[in-house]
Amino acid sequence: QVQLVESGGGLVQAGGSLRLSCAASGRTFSNYAMAWFRQAPGKERVFVAGIGRSGGKRYYSNSIQDRFTISRDNAKNTVYLQMNSLNPDDTAAYYCAADIFGRGTMVESQYDYWGQGTQVTVSS
Protein backbone atom coordinates (compact mmCIF):
# COMPACT_ATOMS: atom_id res chain seq x y z
CA GLN A 1 0.00 0.00 0.00
CA VAL A 2 1.30 3.44 -0.91
CA GLN A 3 -0.01 6.62 0.63
CA LEU A 4 0.43 9.94 -1.12
CA VAL A 5 -0.12 13.28 0.59
CA GLU A 6 -0.09 16.48 -1.42
CA SER A 7 0.54 19.95 -0.04
CA GLY A 8 1.35 23.43 -1.25
CA GLY A 9 -1.86 24.43 -2.96
CA GLY A 10 -3.60 27.71 -2.34
CA LEU A 11 -4.82 30.98 -3.80
CA VAL A 12 -2.44 32.96 -5.99
CA GLN A 13 -2.77 35.88 -8.36
CA ALA A 14 -2.24 35.47 -12.08
CA GLY A 15 1.47 35.52 -12.89
CA GLY A 16 2.40 34.08 -9.53
CA SER A 17 4.05 30.81 -8.55
CA LEU A 18 3.37 27.83 -6.33
CA ARG A 19 5.29 24.69 -5.50
CA LEU A 20 3.33 21.55 -4.82
CA SER A 21 4.78 18.66 -2.86
CA CYS A 22 3.72 15.04 -2.64
CA ALA A 23 5.09 12.87 0.14
CA ALA A 24 4.91 9.13 -0.37
CA SER A 25 5.00 6.31 2.14
CA GLY A 26 6.91 3.11 1.58
CA ARG A 27 10.49 2.05 1.14
CA THR A 28 10.50 1.59 -2.62
CA PHE A 29 9.67 5.11 -3.74
CA SER A 30 12.64 5.15 -6.09
CA ASN A 31 11.01 2.31 -8.06
CA TYR A 32 7.92 4.35 -8.84
CA ALA A 33 7.26 6.62 -11.75
CA MET A 34 5.37 9.64 -10.43
CA ALA A 35 3.06 12.15 -12.01
CA TRP A 36 0.81 15.09 -11.42
CA PHE A 37 -2.69 15.30 -12.84
CA ARG A 38 -5.27 18.03 -12.43
CA GLN A 39 -9.02 18.33 -12.56
CA ALA A 40 -10.77 21.62 -13.18
CA PRO A 41 -14.39 22.10 -12.11
CA GLY A 42 -16.73 20.26 -14.44
CA LYS A 43 -13.90 18.71 -16.44
CA GLU A 44 -12.10 15.40 -16.56
CA ARG A 45 -8.84 14.79 -14.80
CA VAL A 46 -5.89 15.29 -17.14
CA PHE A 47 -2.17 14.63 -17.12
CA VAL A 48 0.12 17.54 -16.25
CA ALA A 49 3.66 16.22 -15.72
CA GLY A 50 5.49 12.96 -15.06
CA ILE A 51 8.91 11.86 -13.93
CA GLY A 52 10.80 8.58 -14.16
CA ARG A 53 12.27 6.61 -11.31
CA SER A 54 15.59 8.41 -11.08
CA GLY A 55 14.33 11.78 -12.23
CA GLY A 56 16.23 11.71 -15.49
CA LYS A 57 13.12 11.33 -17.63
CA ARG A 58 10.55 14.09 -17.40
CA TYR A 59 7.54 14.69 -19.61
CA TYR A 60 4.85 17.32 -19.72
CA SER A 61 1.46 18.10 -21.13
CA ASN A 62 1.55 20.50 -24.06
CA SER A 63 -0.72 22.86 -22.15
CA ILE A 64 2.00 23.57 -19.60
CA GLN A 65 4.24 25.31 -22.14
CA ASP A 66 7.44 25.17 -20.08
CA ARG A 67 5.85 26.93 -17.11
CA PHE A 68 5.90 23.93 -14.80
CA THR A 69 8.80 21.76 -13.64
CA ILE A 70 8.49 18.34 -12.03
CA SER A 71 11.25 17.02 -9.82
CA ARG A 72 11.77 14.39 -7.14
CA ASP A 73 13.93 13.70 -4.13
CA ASN A 74 14.14 9.96 -3.61
CA ALA A 75 15.88 10.40 -0.27
CA LYS A 76 12.81 12.26 0.98
CA ASN A 77 10.20 10.15 -0.85
CA THR A 78 8.84 13.35 -2.32
CA VAL A 79 7.90 14.64 -5.74
CA TYR A 80 7.44 18.32 -6.51
CA LEU A 81 5.70 20.47 -9.07
CA GLN A 82 7.02 23.99 -9.46
CA MET A 83 4.42 26.11 -11.20
CA ASN A 84 5.31 29.52 -12.59
CA SER A 85 3.41 32.14 -14.59
CA LEU A 86 0.12 30.78 -13.34
CA ASN A 87 -3.08 31.86 -15.03
CA PRO A 88 -6.76 31.30 -14.19
CA ASP A 89 -6.90 28.31 -16.55
CA ASP A 90 -4.55 26.51 -14.15
CA THR A 91 -7.23 26.57 -11.44
CA ALA A 92 -7.88 22.95 -10.51
CA ALA A 93 -7.43 20.26 -7.94
CA TYR A 94 -3.96 18.80 -8.42
CA TYR A 95 -3.36 15.12 -7.77
CA CYS A 96 -0.17 13.21 -7.25
CA ALA A 97 -0.06 9.66 -8.64
CA ALA A 98 2.32 6.71 -8.37
CA ASP A 99 3.01 4.04 -10.96
CA ILE A 100 4.55 1.26 -8.90
CA PHE A 101 5.75 -0.55 -12.02
CA GLY A 102 7.79 2.44 -13.11
CA ARG A 103 6.37 2.60 -16.63
CA GLY A 104 6.14 6.38 -16.69
CA THR A 105 3.27 7.28 -18.98
CA MET A 106 0.65 9.99 -19.39
CA VAL A 107 -2.16 7.45 -19.06
CA GLU A 108 -4.26 7.86 -15.93
CA SER A 109 -5.26 4.19 -15.77
CA GLN A 110 -1.61 3.11 -15.46
CA TYR A 111 -1.20 4.87 -12.14
CA ASP A 112 -1.89 2.70 -9.16
CA TYR A 113 -2.10 5.07 -6.21
CA TRP A 114 -3.46 8.56 -5.86
CA GLY A 115 -3.38 11.33 -3.31
CA GLN A 116 -6.41 13.23 -2.12
CA GLY A 117 -5.52 16.31 -4.10
CA THR A 118 -4.61 19.89 -3.31
CA GLN A 119 -6.56 22.86 -4.61
CA VAL A 120 -4.89 25.55 -6.69
CA THR A 121 -6.88 28.68 -7.40
CA VAL A 122 -5.52 31.43 -9.63
CA SER A 123 -7.27 34.78 -9.54
CA SER A 124 -7.21 37.21 -12.45
Coordinates of C-alpha atoms in Angstrom, one line a residue:
Q1 CA 0.0 0.0 0.0
V2 CA 1.3 3.4 -0.9
Q3 CA 0.0 6.6 0.6
L4 CA 0.4 9.9 -1.1
V5 CA -0.1 13.3 0.6
E6 CA -0.1 16.5 -1.4
S7 CA 0.5 19.9 0.0
G8 CA 1.3 23.4 -1.2
G9 CA -1.9 24.4 -3.0
G10 CA -3.6 27.7 -2.3
L11 CA -4.8 31.0 -3.8
V12 CA -2.4 33.0 -6.0
Q13 CA -2.8 35.9 -8.4
A14 CA -2.2 35.5 -12.1
G15 CA 1.5 35.5 -12.9
G16 CA 2.4 34.1 -9.5
S17 CA 4.1 30.8 -8.6
L18 CA 3.4 27.8 -6.3
R19 CA 5.3 24.7 -5.5
L20 CA 3.3 21.5 -4.8
S21 CA 4.8 18.7 -2.9
C22 CA 3.7 15.0 -2.6
A23 CA 5.1 12.9 0.1
A24 CA 4.9 9.1 -0.4
S25 CA 5.0 6.3 2.1
G26 CA 6.9 3.1 1.6
R27 CA 10.5 2.1 1.1
T28 CA 10.5 1.6 -2.6
F29 CA 9.7 5.1 -3.7
S30 CA 12.6 5.1 -6.1
N31 CA 11.0 2.3 -8.1
Y32 CA 7.9 4.4 -8.8
A33 CA 7.3 6.6 -11.7
M34 CA 5.4 9.6 -10.4
A35 CA 3.1 12.1 -12.0
W36 CA 0.8 15.1 -11.4
F37 CA -2.7 15.3 -12.8
R38 CA -5.3 18.0 -12.4
Q39 CA -9.0 18.3 -12.6
A40 CA -10.8 21.6 -13.2
P41 CA -14.4 22.1 -12.1
G42 CA -16.7 20.3 -14.4
K43 CA -13.9 18.7 -16.4
E44 CA -12.1 15.4 -16.6
R45 CA -8.8 14.8 -14.8
V46 CA -5.9 15.3 -17.1
F47 CA -2.2 14.6 -17.1
V48 CA 0.1 17.5 -16.2
A49 CA 3.7 16.2 -15.7
G50 CA 5.5 13.0 -15.1
I51 CA 8.9 11.9 -13.9
G52 CA 10.8 8.6 -14.2
R53 CA 12.3 6.6 -11.3
S54 CA 15.6 8.4 -11.1
G55 CA 14.3 11.8 -12.2
G56 CA 16.2 11.7 -15.5
K57 CA 13.1 11.3 -17.6
R58 CA 10.6 14.1 -17.4
Y59 CA 7.5 14.7 -19.6
Y60 CA 4.9 17.3 -19.7
S61 CA 1.5 18.1 -21.1
N62 CA 1.6 20.5 -24.1
S63 CA -0.7 22.9 -22.1
I64 CA 2.0 23.6 -19.6
Q65 CA 4.2 25.3 -22.1
D66 CA 7.4 25.2 -20.1
R67 CA 5.9 26.9 -17.1
F68 CA 5.9 23.9 -14.8
T69 CA 8.8 21.8 -13.6
I70 CA 8.5 18.3 -12.0
S71 CA 11.2 17.0 -9.8
R72 CA 11.8 14.4 -7.1
D73 CA 13.9 13.7 -4.1
N74 CA 14.1 10.0 -3.6
A75 CA 15.9 10.4 -0.3
K76 CA 12.8 12.3 1.0
N77 CA 10.2 10.2 -0.8
T78 CA 8.8 13.4 -2.3
V79 CA 7.9 14.6 -5.7
Y80 CA 7.4 18.3 -6.5
L81 CA 5.7 20.5 -9.1
Q82 CA 7.0 24.0 -9.5
M83 CA 4.4 26.1 -11.2
N84 CA 5.3 29.5 -12.6
S85 CA 3.4 32.1 -14.6
L86 CA 0.1 30.8 -13.3
N87 CA -3.1 31.9 -15.0
P88 CA -6.8 31.3 -14.2
D89 CA -6.9 28.3 -16.6
D90 CA -4.6 26.5 -14.1
T91 CA -7.2 26.6 -11.4
A92 CA -7.9 23.0 -10.5
A93 CA -7.4 20.3 -7.9
Y94 CA -4.0 18.8 -8.4
Y95 CA -3.4 15.1 -7.8
C96 CA -0.2 13.2 -7.2
A97 CA -0.1 9.7 -8.6
A98 CA 2.3 6.7 -8.4
D99 CA 3.0 4.0 -11.0
I100 CA 4.6 1.3 -8.9
F101 CA 5.8 -0.5 -12.0
G102 CA 7.8 2.4 -13.1
R103 CA 6.4 2.6 -16.6
G104 CA 6.1 6.4 -16.7
T105 CA 3.3 7.3 -19.0
M106 CA 0.6 10.0 -19.4
V107 CA -2.2 7.5 -19.1
E108 CA -4.3 7.9 -15.9
S109 CA -5.3 4.2 -15.8
Q110 CA -1.6 3.1 -15.5
Y111 CA -1.2 4.9 -12.1
D112 CA -1.9 2.7 -9.2
Y113 CA -2.1 5.1 -6.2
W114 CA -3.5 8.6 -5.9
G115 CA -3.4 11.3 -3.3
Q116 CA -6.4 13.2 -2.1
G117 CA -5.5 16.3 -4.1
T118 CA -4.6 19.9 -3.3
Q119 CA -6.6 22.9 -4.6
V120 CA -4.9 25.6 -6.7
T121 CA -6.9 28.7 -7.4
V122 CA -5.5 31.4 -9.6
S123 CA -7.3 34.8 -9.5
S124 CA -7.2 37.2 -12.4

